[in-house]
Coordinates of C-alpha atoms and ligand atoms in Angstrom, one line a residue:
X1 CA 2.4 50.1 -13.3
X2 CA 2.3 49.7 -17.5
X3 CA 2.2 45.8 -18.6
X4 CA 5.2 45.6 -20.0
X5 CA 7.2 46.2 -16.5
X6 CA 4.7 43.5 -15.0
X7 CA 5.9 41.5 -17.3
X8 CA 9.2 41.8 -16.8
X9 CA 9.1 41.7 -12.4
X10 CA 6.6 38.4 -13.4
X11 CA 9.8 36.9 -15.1
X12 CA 12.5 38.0 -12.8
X13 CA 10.4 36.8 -9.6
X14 CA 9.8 33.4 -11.4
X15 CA 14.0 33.3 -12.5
X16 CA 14.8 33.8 -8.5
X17 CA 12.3 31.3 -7.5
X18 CA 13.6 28.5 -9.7
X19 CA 17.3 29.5 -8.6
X20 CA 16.5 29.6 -5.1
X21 CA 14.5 26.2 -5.7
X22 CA 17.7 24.6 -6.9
X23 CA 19.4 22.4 -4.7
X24 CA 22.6 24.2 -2.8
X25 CA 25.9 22.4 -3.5
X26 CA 27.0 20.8 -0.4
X27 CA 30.3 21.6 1.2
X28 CA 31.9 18.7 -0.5
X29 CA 30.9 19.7 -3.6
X30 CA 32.2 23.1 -3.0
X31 CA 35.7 21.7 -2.0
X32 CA 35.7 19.8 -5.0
X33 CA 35.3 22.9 -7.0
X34 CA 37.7 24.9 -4.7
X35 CA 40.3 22.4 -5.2
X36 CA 39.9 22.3 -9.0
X37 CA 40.2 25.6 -9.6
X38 CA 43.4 25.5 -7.4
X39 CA 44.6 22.7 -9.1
X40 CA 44.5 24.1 -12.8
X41 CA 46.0 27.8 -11.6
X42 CA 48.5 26.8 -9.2
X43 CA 52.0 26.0 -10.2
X44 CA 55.2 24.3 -8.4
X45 CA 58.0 27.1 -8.8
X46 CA 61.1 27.9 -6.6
X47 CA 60.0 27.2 -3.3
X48 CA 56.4 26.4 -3.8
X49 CA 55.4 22.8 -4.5
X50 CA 52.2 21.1 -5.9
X51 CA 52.1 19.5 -2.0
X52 CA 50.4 23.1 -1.2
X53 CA 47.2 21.9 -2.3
X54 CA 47.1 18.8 0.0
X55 CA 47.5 19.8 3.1
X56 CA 48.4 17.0 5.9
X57 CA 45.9 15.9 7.8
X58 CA 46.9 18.0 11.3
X59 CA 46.3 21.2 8.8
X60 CA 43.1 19.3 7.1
X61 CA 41.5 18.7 10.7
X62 CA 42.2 22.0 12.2
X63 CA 41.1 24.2 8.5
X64 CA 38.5 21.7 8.8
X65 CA 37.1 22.6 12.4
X66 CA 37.8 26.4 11.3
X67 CA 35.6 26.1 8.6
X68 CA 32.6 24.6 10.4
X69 CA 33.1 26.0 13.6
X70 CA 33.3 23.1 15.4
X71 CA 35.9 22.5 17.5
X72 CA 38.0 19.3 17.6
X73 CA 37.0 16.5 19.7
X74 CA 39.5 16.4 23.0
X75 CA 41.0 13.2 21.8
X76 CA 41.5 14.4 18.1
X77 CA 43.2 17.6 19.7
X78 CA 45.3 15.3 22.0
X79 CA 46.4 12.7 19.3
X80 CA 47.5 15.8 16.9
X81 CA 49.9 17.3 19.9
X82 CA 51.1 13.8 20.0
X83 CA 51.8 12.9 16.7
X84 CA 53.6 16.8 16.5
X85 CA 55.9 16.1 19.7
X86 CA 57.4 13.0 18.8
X87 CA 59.0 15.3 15.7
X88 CA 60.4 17.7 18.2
X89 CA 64.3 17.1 18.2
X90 CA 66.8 18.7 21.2
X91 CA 69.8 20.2 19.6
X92 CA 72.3 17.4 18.5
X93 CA 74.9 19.1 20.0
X94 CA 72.7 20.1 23.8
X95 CA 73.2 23.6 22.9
X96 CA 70.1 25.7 22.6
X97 CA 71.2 29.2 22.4
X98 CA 72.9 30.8 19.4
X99 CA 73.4 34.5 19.1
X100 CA 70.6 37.0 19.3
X101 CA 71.7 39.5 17.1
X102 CA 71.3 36.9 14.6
X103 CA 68.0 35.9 16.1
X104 CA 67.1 39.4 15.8
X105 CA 67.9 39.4 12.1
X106 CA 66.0 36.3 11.4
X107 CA 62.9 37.3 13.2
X108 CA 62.2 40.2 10.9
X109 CA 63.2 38.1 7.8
X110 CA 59.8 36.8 6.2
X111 CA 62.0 35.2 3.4
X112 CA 61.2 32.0 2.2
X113 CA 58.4 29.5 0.8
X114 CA 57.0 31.5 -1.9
X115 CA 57.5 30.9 -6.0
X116 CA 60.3 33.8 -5.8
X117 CA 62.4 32.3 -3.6
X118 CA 65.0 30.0 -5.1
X119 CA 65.3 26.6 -3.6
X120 CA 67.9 26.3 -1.3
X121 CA 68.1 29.8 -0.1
X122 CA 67.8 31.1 3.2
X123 CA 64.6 31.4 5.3
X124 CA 63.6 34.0 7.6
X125 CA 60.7 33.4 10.4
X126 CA 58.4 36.5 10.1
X127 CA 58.1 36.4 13.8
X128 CA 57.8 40.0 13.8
X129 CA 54.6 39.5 11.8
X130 CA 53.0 38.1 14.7
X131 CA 54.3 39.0 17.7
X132 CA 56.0 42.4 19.1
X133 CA 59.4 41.2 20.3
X134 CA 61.8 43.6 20.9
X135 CA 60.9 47.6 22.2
X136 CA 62.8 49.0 19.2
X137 CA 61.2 47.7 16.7
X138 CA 57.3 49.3 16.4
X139 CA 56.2 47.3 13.8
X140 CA 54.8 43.6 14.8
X141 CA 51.5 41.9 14.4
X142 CA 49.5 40.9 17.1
X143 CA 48.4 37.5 16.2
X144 CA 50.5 36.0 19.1
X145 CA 51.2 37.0 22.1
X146 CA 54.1 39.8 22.9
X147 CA 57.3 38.1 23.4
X148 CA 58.5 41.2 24.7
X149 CA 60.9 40.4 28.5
X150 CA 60.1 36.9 27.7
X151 CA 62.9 35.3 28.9
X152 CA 63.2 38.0 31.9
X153 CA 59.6 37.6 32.9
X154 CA 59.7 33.5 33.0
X155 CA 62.9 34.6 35.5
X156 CA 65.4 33.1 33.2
X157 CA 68.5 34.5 34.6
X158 CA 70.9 32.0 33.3
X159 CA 69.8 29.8 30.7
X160 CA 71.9 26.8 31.4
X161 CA 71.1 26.3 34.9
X162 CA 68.9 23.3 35.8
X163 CA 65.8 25.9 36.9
X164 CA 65.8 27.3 33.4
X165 CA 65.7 24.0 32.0
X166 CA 62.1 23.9 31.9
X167 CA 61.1 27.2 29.8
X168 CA 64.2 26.2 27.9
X169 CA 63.3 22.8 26.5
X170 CA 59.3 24.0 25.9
X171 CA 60.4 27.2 24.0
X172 CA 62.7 25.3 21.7
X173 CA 60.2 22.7 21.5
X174 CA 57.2 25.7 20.1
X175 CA 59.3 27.0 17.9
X176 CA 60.0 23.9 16.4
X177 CA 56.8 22.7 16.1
X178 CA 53.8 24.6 18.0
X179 CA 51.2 21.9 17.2
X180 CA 52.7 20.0 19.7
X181 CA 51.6 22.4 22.6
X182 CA 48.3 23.5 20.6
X183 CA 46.5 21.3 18.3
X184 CA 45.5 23.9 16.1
X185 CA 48.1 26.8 16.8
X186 CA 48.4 29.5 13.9
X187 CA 52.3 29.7 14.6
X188 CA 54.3 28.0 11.5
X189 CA 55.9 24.7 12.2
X190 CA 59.3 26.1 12.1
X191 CA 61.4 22.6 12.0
X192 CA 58.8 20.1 11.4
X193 CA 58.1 22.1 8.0
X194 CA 61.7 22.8 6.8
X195 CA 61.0 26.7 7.4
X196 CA 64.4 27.3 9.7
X197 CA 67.5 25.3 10.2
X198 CA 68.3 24.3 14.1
X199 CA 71.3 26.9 13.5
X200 CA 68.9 29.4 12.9
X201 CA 66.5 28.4 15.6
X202 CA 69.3 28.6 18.4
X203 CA 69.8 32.2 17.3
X204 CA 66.2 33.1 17.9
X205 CA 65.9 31.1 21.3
X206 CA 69.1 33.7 22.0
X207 CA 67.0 36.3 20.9
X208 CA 64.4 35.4 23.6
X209 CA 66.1 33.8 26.2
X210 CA 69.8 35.3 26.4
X211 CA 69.5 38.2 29.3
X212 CA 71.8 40.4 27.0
X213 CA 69.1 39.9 24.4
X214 CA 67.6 43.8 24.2
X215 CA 64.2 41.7 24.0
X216 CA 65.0 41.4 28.1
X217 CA 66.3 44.6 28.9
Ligands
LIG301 C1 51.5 33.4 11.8 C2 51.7 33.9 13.1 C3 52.9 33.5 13.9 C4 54.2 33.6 13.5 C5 54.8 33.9 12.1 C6 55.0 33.2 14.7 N1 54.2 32.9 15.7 FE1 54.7 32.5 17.6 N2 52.8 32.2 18.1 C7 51.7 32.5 17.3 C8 50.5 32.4 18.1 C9 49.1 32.6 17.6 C10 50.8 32.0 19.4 C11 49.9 31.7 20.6 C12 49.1 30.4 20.3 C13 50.0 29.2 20.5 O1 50.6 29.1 21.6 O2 50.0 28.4 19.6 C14 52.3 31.9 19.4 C15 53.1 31.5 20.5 C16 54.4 31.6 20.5 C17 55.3 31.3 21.7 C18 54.7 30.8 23.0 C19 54.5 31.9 24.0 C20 54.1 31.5 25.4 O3 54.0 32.3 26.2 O4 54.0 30.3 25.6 C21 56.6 31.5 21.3 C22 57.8 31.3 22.2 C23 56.6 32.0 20.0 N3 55.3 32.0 19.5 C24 57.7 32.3 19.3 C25 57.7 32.6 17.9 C26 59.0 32.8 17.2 C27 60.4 32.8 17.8 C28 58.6 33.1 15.9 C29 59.5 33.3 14.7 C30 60.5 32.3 14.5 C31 57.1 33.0 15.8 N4 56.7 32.7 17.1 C32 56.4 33.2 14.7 C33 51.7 32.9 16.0 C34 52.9 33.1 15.3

């Protein structure tokens, strides 16, 4: 080996000695940065807010636990499902089907809550992005569960009857707001976050529930 490449490997193993001597920011310090660099690129435009950077404390907890890999206490878990049920609202007028063409339409819509999207206009609910739902369409995600027959499979053979009231009540109740049923679900908070209106919800309970629906063919 000539001297001058000693040299050099002398200097470069002394450079990543110091750097690995130097302390390691801790994870506080690396949220910090995180959320500074955020704050100075991020901008509020159409439906995107500045509230995107603080997220409330159900979503802190839960990106929390994700983060560290540990999970939520049982009691923490528990007191987040409670504070998200007490949100969850029956229709005003006791009605919770719509129609499930409609449904059908708004399940495949992922419109909404991004900087092009003007305040005020309509919302889809991207369920097709995480779920298959019905057979004709072959395009879903499969970060949820199939909601393929869902309605048919749960043996909901008229959804106003008193026996269907059950799966009725809890599937309005997760679309509205799935934290209540699962601490730290990865399903958007449909109501409890403004995302669809109870109009729109109705049709996509339909979509589900209704045994005309083609989802329980
Ligand atoms: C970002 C992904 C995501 C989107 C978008 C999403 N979901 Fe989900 N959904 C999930 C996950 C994950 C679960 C299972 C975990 C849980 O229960 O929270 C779930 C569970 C469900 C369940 C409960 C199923 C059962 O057997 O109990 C229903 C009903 C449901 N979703 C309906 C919908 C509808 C309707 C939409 C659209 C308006 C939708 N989801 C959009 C991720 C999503």
């Amino acid at each position: 080996m000539n001297r001058k490449y000693q040299i050099a490997l002398s200097v470069a193993a002394v450079a990543l000695l110091t750097a690995c001597a130097a302390p390691m920011p801790s994870s506080a310090d690396l949220d910090k940065l995180t959320q500074d660099i955020l704050g100075r690129s991020f901008r509020a435009q159409g439906q995107a807010k500045l509230d995107r950077l603080s997220p409330d404390e159900d979503n802190r907890l839960c990106a929390e636990s994700d983060r560290t890999g540990v999970a939520l206490d049982a009691k923490v878990s528990a007191e987040i499902e409670a504070r998200n049920m007490k949100t969850i609202k029956a229709p005003a007028d006791g009605k919770y089907l719509g129609d499930f063409k409609e449904g059908e339409k708004i399940a495949q819509s992922g419109a909404g809550k991004t900087w092009t999207d003007a305040e005020g206009s309509v919302n889809g609910g991207n369920c097709y992005n995480c779920h298959q739902i019905s057979k004709t369409e072959l395009s879903y995600g499969t970060l949820g569960p199939s909601l393929y027959n869902y309605g048919k499979m749960r043996g909901v053979t008229n959804p106003n009857s008193a026996e269907s009231k059950p799966i009725v009540e809890y599937t309005w109740g997760k679309i509205q707001n799935a934290r209540a049923y699962n601490a730290c679900s990865n399903m958007p908070r449909f109501a409890h976050k403004g995302i669809l209106t109870e109009v729109q919800i109705k049709h996509v309970m339909a979509l589900l529930l209704d045994p005309a629906s083609p989802v329980n063919k």
